[in-house]
Amino acid sequence: MADLRNNFVGIKSPNPFWLASAPPTDKAYNVERAFRAGWGGVVWKTLGEAGPPVVNVNGPRYGAIWGADRRLLGLNNIELITDRDLYINLREMKEVKMKWPDRAIVASIMVPCEENAWRSILPLVEETGVDGIELNFGCPHGMSERGMGAAVGQVPEYIEMVVRWCKQYTRMPVITKLTPNIADIRKPARAAKAGGTDAVSLINTINSIVSVDLDNFAPNPTVGGKGTHGGYCGPAVKPIALNMVAEIARDPETHGLPISGIGGVTTWRDAAEFMVLGAGNVQVCTAAMTYGFKIVEEMITGLSDWMDAKGHRNLDDICGRAVPNVTDWQYLNLNYIAKAHIDQDACIKCGRCHIACEDTSHQAITQFVDGVRKFEVMEDECVGCNLCVNVCPVENCITMVGLDAGVLDQRTGKPVDPNYANWTTHPNNPMARQAAE
């Protein structure tokens, strides 16, 4: 069995699946249910300073985007940080950590961008015995208007300053949570590293309005006739999150900086993709809110089975394995040639590939052959764009086939580059390099 035990900046947990700071981690009741279900750790819902309580709306807090089958693709929320008393949260965190010493508990914190505010709250959190802190520099709504959350995360100088304060006033590992609402994610990551952060986590939610009520002319969710932008999360943000994780992982200035991956993790495969792009573990929110805490069972089993099948012994074997294969467009090999191939036995004759190619691509798929409705790829016209693969409703009916060495490219009349005809032997493939050595 693959070893799924996780050691993230010294914070140990039985598996790499943590719940992100969000409604599922707002109180001891939820956290203990999560631990009983099998979650390796939690980031407790963001704490604020003692004093006047945070007040959330008493009405709709979520908007959604659904697929055709009403599967939840994206969730928008306008909820603020915890509205529970700071000292109640601290007491519960301490009690839960004592009852579950093998699970990771990290405290998410957001206070004003003032040294005294951070210096005051850090000893209170440290006294609970939790494993670390996560600095919430990502919340895009509500708190950012008060000079916190994304308002800090969008200014690298503020990030570095606050991280330095936290490293000065606590012995706990510091994880800096980054906002995606920025042009270049590498800059805040570099600032966090310069401040001495132990790790970064990303992404936080994305500024969004998911829909508008066309009867009341107000954004959803609508509260008393008005709406506001909120934070977008769920499966729809995963591609954005993967790119940002990879950008930090391959940036020479942040190389080696531990990353906790967040953003649309719903299955074990999602988690594996984050980890091979450089994440040391993953945090989950929307999937748990959609399907319940027991979804972690499938994640654990699926990741373990895949690692066993591939011969990966532990998480270190997979962490960052895909990073060397992430490159800039200018370095792609333009001699590589692949053509679409349609499996006639699997084809259901729906014609979507033909319409997509005929109307919007390169007119490379026939509709009739000898008067019979049949869809075939005309290799001399196919440019290998793979649009047909993506619109086909039958999985693996259309596949991309790389041309072998020595085969002429019908468009140019030139031989295919023999070094790129077979990816398993290509010099850019790290597995091929290892085999050659």
Short mmCIF file of C-alpha atoms in Angstrom, two decimals:
data_model
loop_
_atom_site.label_atom_id
_atom_site.label_comp_id
_atom_site.label_asym_id
_atom_site.label_seq_id
_atom_site.Cartn_x
_atom_site.Cartn_y
_atom_site.Cartn_z
CA MET A 1 0.00 0.00 0.00
CA ALA A 2 1.21 3.50 -0.84
CA ASP A 3 2.14 5.60 2.16
CA LEU A 4 -0.17 8.65 2.23
CA ARG A 5 1.22 10.14 5.42
CA ASN A 6 1.88 13.84 4.94
CA ASN A 7 4.53 16.07 6.48
CA PHE A 8 3.89 19.63 5.36
CA VAL A 9 6.38 22.12 6.83
CA GLY A 10 6.58 19.92 9.92
CA ILE A 11 2.79 19.61 10.26
CA LYS A 12 1.99 15.90 10.20
CA SER A 13 -1.29 14.31 9.14
CA PRO A 14 -2.32 10.76 8.14
CA ASN A 15 -3.13 11.86 4.58
CA PRO A 16 -2.73 14.99 2.41
CA PHE A 17 -6.43 15.90 2.39
CA TRP A 18 -7.23 18.95 4.51
CA LEU A 19 -10.43 20.94 4.72
CA ALA A 20 -9.89 24.57 3.76
CA SER A 21 -10.82 27.51 5.95
CA ALA A 22 -14.54 27.89 5.25
CA PRO A 23 -17.99 27.09 6.72
CA PRO A 24 -17.14 23.35 7.09
CA THR A 25 -14.43 24.23 9.65
CA ASP A 26 -16.32 26.87 11.64
CA LYS A 27 -16.77 24.94 14.88
CA ALA A 28 -15.71 21.87 16.83
CA TYR A 29 -18.83 19.91 15.84
CA ASN A 30 -18.02 20.12 12.13
CA VAL A 31 -14.30 19.50 12.58
CA GLU A 32 -14.81 16.37 14.68
CA ARG A 33 -17.27 15.00 12.13
CA ALA A 34 -14.65 15.63 9.47
CA PHE A 35 -11.95 13.82 11.43
CA ARG A 36 -14.23 10.85 12.03
CA ALA A 37 -14.84 10.71 8.26
CA GLY A 38 -11.09 10.50 7.64
CA TRP A 39 -9.83 14.00 6.80
CA GLY A 40 -6.15 14.43 7.55
CA GLY A 41 -6.41 18.01 8.73
CA VAL A 42 -8.39 21.23 8.77
CA VAL A 43 -7.71 24.91 8.47
CA TRP A 44 -10.08 26.43 11.03
CA LYS A 45 -12.41 29.10 9.61
CA THR A 46 -10.69 32.47 9.71
CA LEU A 47 -10.41 34.10 13.14
CA GLY A 48 -10.53 37.86 13.63
CA GLU A 49 -9.50 40.06 16.51
CA ALA A 50 -11.43 40.22 19.76
CA GLY A 51 -13.98 43.02 20.02
CA PRO A 52 -17.18 43.83 18.11
CA PRO A 53 -18.33 40.66 16.36
CA VAL A 54 -18.34 40.13 12.64
CA VAL A 55 -21.91 40.27 11.34
CA ASN A 56 -22.88 38.12 8.34
CA VAL A 57 -26.02 38.60 6.25
CA ASN A 58 -29.09 36.73 7.46
CA GLY A 59 -30.16 35.74 4.00
CA PRO A 60 -28.76 34.07 0.89
CA ARG A 61 -24.97 33.76 1.01
CA TYR A 62 -24.33 31.58 -2.03
CA GLY A 63 -24.78 31.79 -5.77
CA ALA A 64 -24.09 28.89 -8.11
CA ILE A 65 -23.26 27.79 -11.64
CA TRP A 66 -24.61 24.39 -12.69
CA GLY A 67 -23.95 22.01 -15.54
CA ALA A 68 -26.70 20.61 -17.75
CA ASP A 69 -27.36 17.84 -15.23
CA ARG A 70 -27.46 20.41 -12.36
CA ARG A 71 -24.08 19.27 -11.15
CA LEU A 72 -22.55 22.12 -9.20
CA LEU A 73 -19.67 23.58 -11.22
CA GLY A 74 -19.00 26.80 -9.34
CA LEU A 75 -20.06 28.33 -6.05
CA ASN A 76 -20.02 32.03 -5.20
CA ASN A 77 -20.18 33.13 -1.57
CA ILE A 78 -20.54 36.46 0.22
CA GLU A 79 -19.92 35.06 3.69
CA LEU A 80 -17.36 36.79 5.88
CA ILE A 81 -14.86 35.29 8.35
CA THR A 82 -16.18 33.53 11.45
CA ASP A 83 -18.92 35.39 13.30
CA ARG A 84 -18.34 33.34 16.44
CA ASP A 85 -16.54 34.77 19.44
CA LEU A 86 -12.75 34.53 19.22
CA TYR A 87 -12.36 32.93 22.64
CA ILE A 88 -15.01 30.30 21.94
CA ASN A 89 -13.12 29.33 18.78
CA LEU A 90 -9.81 29.22 20.65
CA ARG A 91 -11.25 26.99 23.38
CA GLU A 92 -12.76 24.59 20.84
CA MET A 93 -9.53 24.44 18.82
CA LYS A 94 -7.60 23.48 21.93
CA GLU A 95 -10.13 20.80 22.90
CA VAL A 96 -10.24 19.27 19.44
CA LYS A 97 -6.45 19.20 19.12
CA MET A 98 -6.19 17.37 22.45
CA LYS A 99 -8.76 14.78 21.31
CA TRP A 100 -7.24 14.34 17.82
CA PRO A 101 -3.47 14.73 18.25
CA ASP A 102 -2.66 12.89 15.00
CA ARG A 103 -4.68 15.32 12.85
CA ALA A 104 -3.46 18.66 11.56
CA ILE A 105 -5.20 21.79 12.81
CA VAL A 106 -4.13 25.11 11.35
CA ALA A 107 -5.64 28.42 12.44
CA SER A 108 -6.55 30.86 9.68
CA ILE A 109 -6.11 34.46 10.86
CA MET A 110 -7.13 37.86 9.52
CA VAL A 111 -6.65 41.03 11.53
CA PRO A 112 -5.94 44.66 10.55
CA CYS A 113 -2.61 45.36 8.87
CA GLU A 114 -1.11 46.69 12.09
CA GLU A 115 1.77 45.12 14.01
CA ASN A 116 0.02 45.25 17.39
CA ALA A 117 -3.02 43.41 16.04
CA TRP A 118 -0.88 40.49 14.89
CA ARG A 119 1.32 40.56 17.99
CA SER A 120 -1.79 40.36 20.19
CA ILE A 121 -3.58 37.44 18.52
CA LEU A 122 -0.63 35.14 17.81
CA PRO A 123 0.09 34.13 21.45
CA LEU A 124 -3.61 33.36 21.95
CA VAL A 125 -3.59 31.01 18.97
CA GLU A 126 -0.26 29.44 19.92
CA GLU A 127 -1.57 28.61 23.40
CA THR A 128 -4.23 26.31 21.89
CA GLY A 129 -1.56 23.88 20.72
CA VAL A 130 -2.62 23.93 17.07
CA ASP A 131 -0.02 23.03 14.48
CA GLY A 132 0.34 26.27 12.54
CA ILE A 133 -1.28 29.42 11.21
CA GLU A 134 -2.52 30.42 7.78
CA LEU A 135 -2.52 34.14 6.98
CA ASN A 136 -5.70 34.95 5.08
CA PHE A 137 -4.52 37.41 2.43
CA GLY A 138 -7.12 36.28 -0.08
CA CYS A 139 -10.71 37.00 0.98
CA PRO A 140 -12.05 39.15 -1.90
CA HIS A 141 -15.21 40.57 -0.37
CA GLY A 142 -16.38 42.26 2.81
CA MET A 143 -13.09 42.21 4.66
CA SER A 144 -11.05 43.67 1.80
CA GLU A 145 -13.09 46.86 2.03
CA ARG A 146 -11.71 47.14 5.57
CA GLY A 147 -8.10 46.87 4.46
CA MET A 148 -7.73 43.13 5.11
CA GLY A 149 -7.83 39.92 3.06
CA ALA A 150 -7.21 40.54 -0.64
CA ALA A 151 -6.43 44.19 0.09
CA VAL A 152 -3.22 42.92 1.71
CA GLY A 153 -2.67 40.05 -0.71
CA GLN A 154 -2.63 42.40 -3.69
CA VAL A 155 0.29 44.43 -2.30
CA PRO A 156 3.53 42.40 -2.11
CA GLU A 157 5.11 44.91 0.30
CA TYR A 158 2.27 44.38 2.80
CA ILE A 159 2.57 40.61 2.46
CA GLU A 160 6.27 40.64 3.25
CA MET A 161 5.72 43.02 6.19
CA VAL A 162 2.98 40.97 7.87
CA VAL A 163 4.79 37.68 7.32
CA ARG A 164 7.85 39.15 9.05
CA TRP A 165 5.72 40.18 12.01
CA CYS A 166 4.25 36.69 12.29
CA LYS A 167 7.62 34.98 12.04
CA GLN A 168 8.84 37.31 14.79
CA TYR A 169 5.95 36.75 17.20
CA THR A 170 5.23 33.03 16.86
CA ARG A 171 7.10 29.75 16.72
CA MET A 172 4.33 28.08 14.72
CA PRO A 173 4.79 27.36 11.01
CA VAL A 174 3.40 30.21 8.91
CA ILE A 175 1.42 29.45 5.72
CA THR A 176 0.57 32.48 3.58
CA LYS A 177 -2.71 32.18 1.67
CA LEU A 178 -2.58 34.06 -1.63
CA THR A 179 -5.31 35.80 -3.61
CA PRO A 180 -5.83 34.91 -7.30
CA ASN A 181 -7.18 38.41 -7.90
CA ILE A 182 -3.83 39.67 -9.13
CA ALA A 183 -2.02 39.85 -12.46
CA ASP A 184 1.10 37.83 -11.59
CA ILE A 185 0.85 35.28 -8.76
CA ARG A 186 4.62 34.98 -8.58
CA LYS A 187 5.05 38.44 -7.06
CA PRO A 188 3.05 37.85 -3.84
CA ALA A 189 4.66 34.41 -3.53
CA ARG A 190 8.11 35.97 -3.77
CA ALA A 191 7.12 38.57 -1.17
CA ALA A 192 5.89 35.89 1.22
CA LYS A 193 9.14 33.98 0.81
CA ALA A 194 11.16 37.16 1.39
CA GLY A 195 9.23 37.67 4.62
CA GLY A 196 10.21 34.20 5.77
CA THR A 197 6.97 32.28 5.25
CA ASP A 198 7.22 28.52 5.67
CA ALA A 199 4.75 27.86 2.85
CA VAL A 200 2.06 29.37 0.66
CA SER A 201 -1.45 28.14 0.00
CA LEU A 202 -3.54 29.00 -3.05
CA ILE A 203 -5.86 29.85 -4.52
CA ASN A 204 -8.36 31.75 -2.45
CA THR A 205 -11.66 32.60 -4.10
CA ILE A 206 -12.00 34.67 -7.28
CA ASN A 207 -13.96 37.94 -7.48
CA SER A 208 -17.22 37.18 -9.24
CA ILE A 209 -20.87 37.83 -9.92
CA VAL A 210 -22.31 34.49 -11.01
CA SER A 211 -25.72 35.65 -12.23
CA VAL A 212 -28.26 38.46 -12.20
CA ASP A 213 -31.93 38.24 -11.19
CA LEU A 214 -33.65 39.56 -14.33
CA ASP A 215 -36.89 40.22 -12.45
CA ASN A 216 -35.35 42.33 -9.69
CA PHE A 217 -32.25 43.45 -11.66
CA ALA A 218 -29.86 42.58 -8.85
CA PRO A 219 -26.88 40.21 -8.63
CA ASN A 220 -27.38 36.79 -7.04
CA PRO A 221 -27.37 36.08 -4.17
CA THR A 222 -29.75 38.98 -3.61
CA VAL A 223 -30.08 40.41 -0.11
CA GLY A 224 -32.93 42.87 0.37
CA GLY A 225 -33.00 43.79 -3.30
CA LYS A 226 -29.26 44.29 -3.75
CA GLY A 227 -26.25 42.07 -4.40
CA THR A 228 -22.48 42.28 -4.38
CA HIS A 229 -19.45 40.54 -5.81
CA GLY A 230 -18.39 37.41 -3.94
CA GLY A 231 -15.73 34.72 -3.97
CA TYR A 232 -15.91 32.04 -6.69
CA CYS A 233 -14.77 28.49 -6.00
CA GLY A 234 -15.50 24.90 -6.98
CA PRO A 235 -14.56 22.70 -9.97
CA ALA A 236 -14.71 25.65 -12.37
CA VAL A 237 -11.70 27.38 -10.78
CA LYS A 238 -9.41 24.33 -10.85
CA PRO A 239 -7.66 25.23 -14.15
CA ILE A 240 -6.82 28.69 -12.80
CA ALA A 241 -5.56 27.21 -9.55
CA LEU A 242 -3.40 24.59 -11.27
CA ASN A 243 -1.73 27.24 -13.42
CA MET A 244 -0.96 29.46 -10.43
CA VAL A 245 0.45 26.56 -8.41
CA ALA A 246 2.66 25.59 -11.36
CA GLU A 247 3.84 29.18 -11.84
CA ILE A 248 5.11 29.31 -8.27
CA ALA A 249 6.57 25.81 -8.40
CA ARG A 250 8.64 26.55 -11.51
CA ASP A 251 9.65 30.11 -10.64
CA PRO A 252 13.41 30.14 -9.83
CA GLU A 253 12.80 32.73 -7.10
CA THR A 254 10.28 30.53 -5.24
CA HIS A 255 11.68 27.13 -6.18
CA GLY A 256 11.37 24.74 -3.25
CA LEU A 257 8.75 26.85 -1.42
CA PRO A 258 6.14 24.40 -0.05
CA ILE A 259 2.68 24.84 -1.55
CA SER A 260 -0.73 23.78 -0.26
CA GLY A 261 -2.98 23.47 -3.31
CA ILE A 262 -6.56 24.78 -3.22
CA GLY A 263 -9.21 25.24 -5.88
CA GLY A 264 -11.83 22.81 -7.15
CA VAL A 265 -10.38 19.60 -5.68
CA THR A 266 -13.28 17.13 -5.96
CA THR A 267 -11.66 13.75 -6.70
CA TRP A 268 -8.40 11.96 -6.01
CA ARG A 269 -7.34 12.75 -9.56
CA ASP A 270 -7.72 16.47 -8.93
CA ALA A 271 -5.53 16.11 -5.85
CA ALA A 272 -2.90 14.14 -7.77
CA GLU A 273 -2.79 16.83 -10.47
CA PHE A 274 -2.14 19.54 -7.87
CA MET A 275 0.57 17.46 -6.24
CA VAL A 276 2.46 16.57 -9.41
CA LEU A 277 2.46 20.29 -10.21
CA GLY A 278 4.22 21.02 -6.94
CA ALA A 279 1.66 21.02 -4.12
CA GLY A 280 2.68 19.18 -0.96
CA ASN A 281 -0.94 18.63 0.03
CA VAL A 282 -4.41 19.89 -0.92
CA GLN A 283 -7.26 21.73 0.76
CA VAL A 284 -10.91 21.06 -0.07
CA CYS A 285 -14.07 23.07 0.52
CA THR A 286 -16.76 23.07 -2.19
CA ALA A 287 -16.68 19.29 -2.69
CA ALA A 288 -17.32 18.74 1.02
CA MET A 289 -20.12 21.30 1.00
CA THR A 290 -21.67 19.60 -2.03
CA TYR A 291 -21.28 15.91 -1.15
CA GLY A 292 -20.51 15.80 2.57
CA PHE A 293 -17.42 14.87 4.55
CA LYS A 294 -17.37 11.21 3.49
CA ILE A 295 -16.17 12.18 0.03
CA VAL A 296 -12.67 11.96 1.51
CA GLU A 297 -12.97 8.16 1.57
CA GLU A 298 -12.99 8.06 -2.24
CA MET A 299 -10.12 10.52 -2.37
CA ILE A 300 -7.96 8.42 -0.06
CA THR A 301 -8.77 5.12 -1.76
CA GLY A 302 -8.40 6.51 -5.28
CA LEU A 303 -5.05 8.19 -4.64
CA SER A 304 -3.70 5.11 -2.89
CA ASP A 305 -4.84 2.75 -5.67
CA TRP A 306 -3.35 4.98 -8.39
CA MET A 307 -0.04 5.25 -6.57
CA ASP A 308 0.06 1.47 -6.06
CA ALA A 309 -0.68 0.85 -9.74
CA LYS A 310 2.07 3.25 -10.80
CA GLY A 311 4.61 2.04 -8.27
CA HIS A 312 4.77 5.27 -6.27
CA ARG A 313 5.71 4.50 -2.69
CA ASN A 314 4.91 7.80 -0.97
CA LEU A 315 3.86 11.36 -1.62
CA ASP A 316 7.44 12.50 -2.19
CA ASP A 317 7.51 10.24 -5.25
CA ILE A 318 4.82 12.29 -6.99
CA CYS A 319 5.22 15.82 -5.61
CA GLY A 320 6.44 18.10 -8.40
CA ARG A 321 6.91 15.35 -11.00
CA ALA A 322 5.10 17.34 -13.72
CA VAL A 323 6.87 20.65 -13.08
CA PRO A 324 9.78 19.99 -15.51
CA ASN A 325 7.22 19.45 -18.27
CA VAL A 326 5.56 22.84 -17.76
CA THR A 327 7.17 25.32 -20.12
CA ASP A 328 6.53 28.55 -21.99
CA TRP A 329 4.85 28.35 -25.40
CA GLN A 330 8.01 29.46 -27.21
CA TYR A 331 9.77 26.27 -26.15
CA LEU A 332 7.16 23.86 -27.53
CA ASN A 333 8.42 21.61 -30.33
CA LEU A 334 6.68 22.80 -33.48
CA ASN A 335 7.83 19.68 -35.37
CA TYR A 336 5.57 17.42 -33.33
CA ILE A 337 2.67 16.13 -35.45
CA ALA A 338 -0.51 14.41 -34.23
CA LYS A 339 -3.68 13.60 -36.15
CA ALA A 340 -7.20 12.84 -34.97
CA HIS A 341 -8.47 9.28 -35.39
CA ILE A 342 -12.13 8.22 -35.13
CA ASP A 343 -12.96 4.74 -33.83
CA GLN A 344 -15.77 3.72 -36.16
CA ASP A 345 -16.99 1.01 -33.77
CA ALA A 346 -17.46 3.55 -30.99
CA CYS A 347 -18.84 6.35 -33.18
CA ILE A 348 -22.58 7.03 -32.64
CA LYS A 349 -22.85 9.12 -35.84
CA CYS A 350 -23.99 12.25 -33.98
CA GLY A 351 -21.95 14.51 -36.25
CA ARG A 352 -20.74 16.92 -33.59
CA CYS A 353 -17.13 16.47 -34.64
CA HIS A 354 -17.98 17.28 -38.26
CA ILE A 355 -20.00 20.39 -37.40
CA ALA A 356 -17.34 21.73 -35.05
CA CYS A 357 -14.56 21.14 -37.56
CA GLU A 358 -16.54 22.30 -40.59
CA ASP A 359 -17.89 25.51 -39.05
CA THR A 360 -15.08 26.60 -36.77
CA SER A 361 -11.88 24.75 -37.60
CA HIS A 362 -10.20 23.24 -40.65
CA GLN A 363 -12.83 21.24 -42.59
CA ALA A 364 -10.94 18.01 -41.94
CA ILE A 365 -13.80 15.60 -41.11
CA THR A 366 -16.06 14.07 -43.74
CA GLN A 367 -19.81 13.68 -43.27
CA PHE A 368 -20.44 11.10 -46.00
CA VAL A 369 -18.25 8.41 -47.54
CA ASP A 370 -19.57 6.82 -50.76
CA GLY A 371 -23.01 8.19 -50.00
CA VAL A 372 -23.08 6.66 -46.50
CA ARG A 373 -23.17 8.84 -43.36
CA LYS A 374 -19.69 8.29 -41.96
CA PHE A 375 -17.25 10.57 -40.20
CA GLU A 376 -13.61 10.19 -41.08
CA VAL A 377 -10.57 12.41 -40.62
CA MET A 378 -8.84 13.70 -43.74
CA GLU A 379 -5.25 13.65 -42.55
CA ASP A 380 -3.99 16.09 -45.17
CA GLU A 381 -6.36 18.75 -43.76
CA CYS A 382 -6.12 17.89 -40.04
CA VAL A 383 -3.86 20.24 -38.07
CA GLY A 384 -4.14 18.25 -34.84
CA CYS A 385 -6.08 20.91 -32.92
CA ASN A 386 -8.12 18.19 -31.10
CA LEU A 387 -11.34 20.23 -30.96
CA CYS A 388 -13.15 17.12 -32.22
CA VAL A 389 -11.84 15.13 -29.24
CA ASN A 390 -13.26 17.69 -26.84
CA VAL A 391 -16.74 17.98 -28.39
CA CYS A 392 -17.25 14.24 -28.95
CA PRO A 393 -19.78 12.88 -26.41
CA VAL A 394 -18.24 9.38 -26.47
CA GLU A 395 -15.10 9.01 -24.37
CA ASN A 396 -12.08 7.74 -26.34
CA CYS A 397 -14.04 7.57 -29.59
CA ILE A 398 -11.72 10.19 -31.09
CA THR A 399 -8.06 10.10 -30.11
CA MET A 400 -4.94 11.95 -31.15
CA VAL A 401 -2.28 9.75 -32.73
CA GLY A 402 1.31 10.94 -33.03
CA LEU A 403 2.99 10.19 -36.36
CA ASP A 404 5.93 7.82 -36.25
CA ALA A 405 9.46 8.87 -37.17
CA GLY A 406 9.97 9.02 -40.92
CA VAL A 407 6.30 9.64 -41.72
CA LEU A 408 5.73 12.67 -43.92
CA ASP A 409 3.59 15.49 -42.62
CA GLN A 410 0.92 15.83 -45.30
CA ARG A 411 0.75 19.62 -44.85
CA THR A 412 4.47 20.33 -45.24
CA GLY A 413 5.74 17.28 -47.07
CA LYS A 414 8.60 17.07 -44.55
CA PRO A 415 9.43 14.12 -42.29
CA VAL A 416 8.25 14.24 -38.70
CA ASP A 417 11.03 15.06 -36.24
CA PRO A 418 12.21 11.58 -35.10
CA ASN A 419 13.01 12.94 -31.62
CA TYR A 420 9.40 13.92 -31.11
CA ALA A 421 7.58 11.09 -32.81
CA ASN A 422 7.43 9.11 -29.59
CA TRP A 423 7.04 11.05 -26.34
CA THR A 424 8.38 8.12 -24.31
CA THR A 425 11.79 8.65 -25.89
CA HIS A 426 11.75 12.43 -26.19
CA PRO A 427 14.69 14.13 -24.42
CA ASN A 428 12.34 16.58 -22.66
CA ASN A 429 10.62 13.70 -20.90
CA PRO A 430 12.28 13.26 -17.48
CA MET A 431 11.42 9.55 -17.46
CA ALA A 432 13.21 9.15 -20.79
CA ARG A 433 16.25 10.98 -19.45
CA GLN A 434 16.36 8.71 -16.43
CA ALA A 435 16.12 5.62 -18.63
CA ALA A 436 18.91 6.91 -20.87
CA GLU A 437 21.16 7.55 -17.89
#
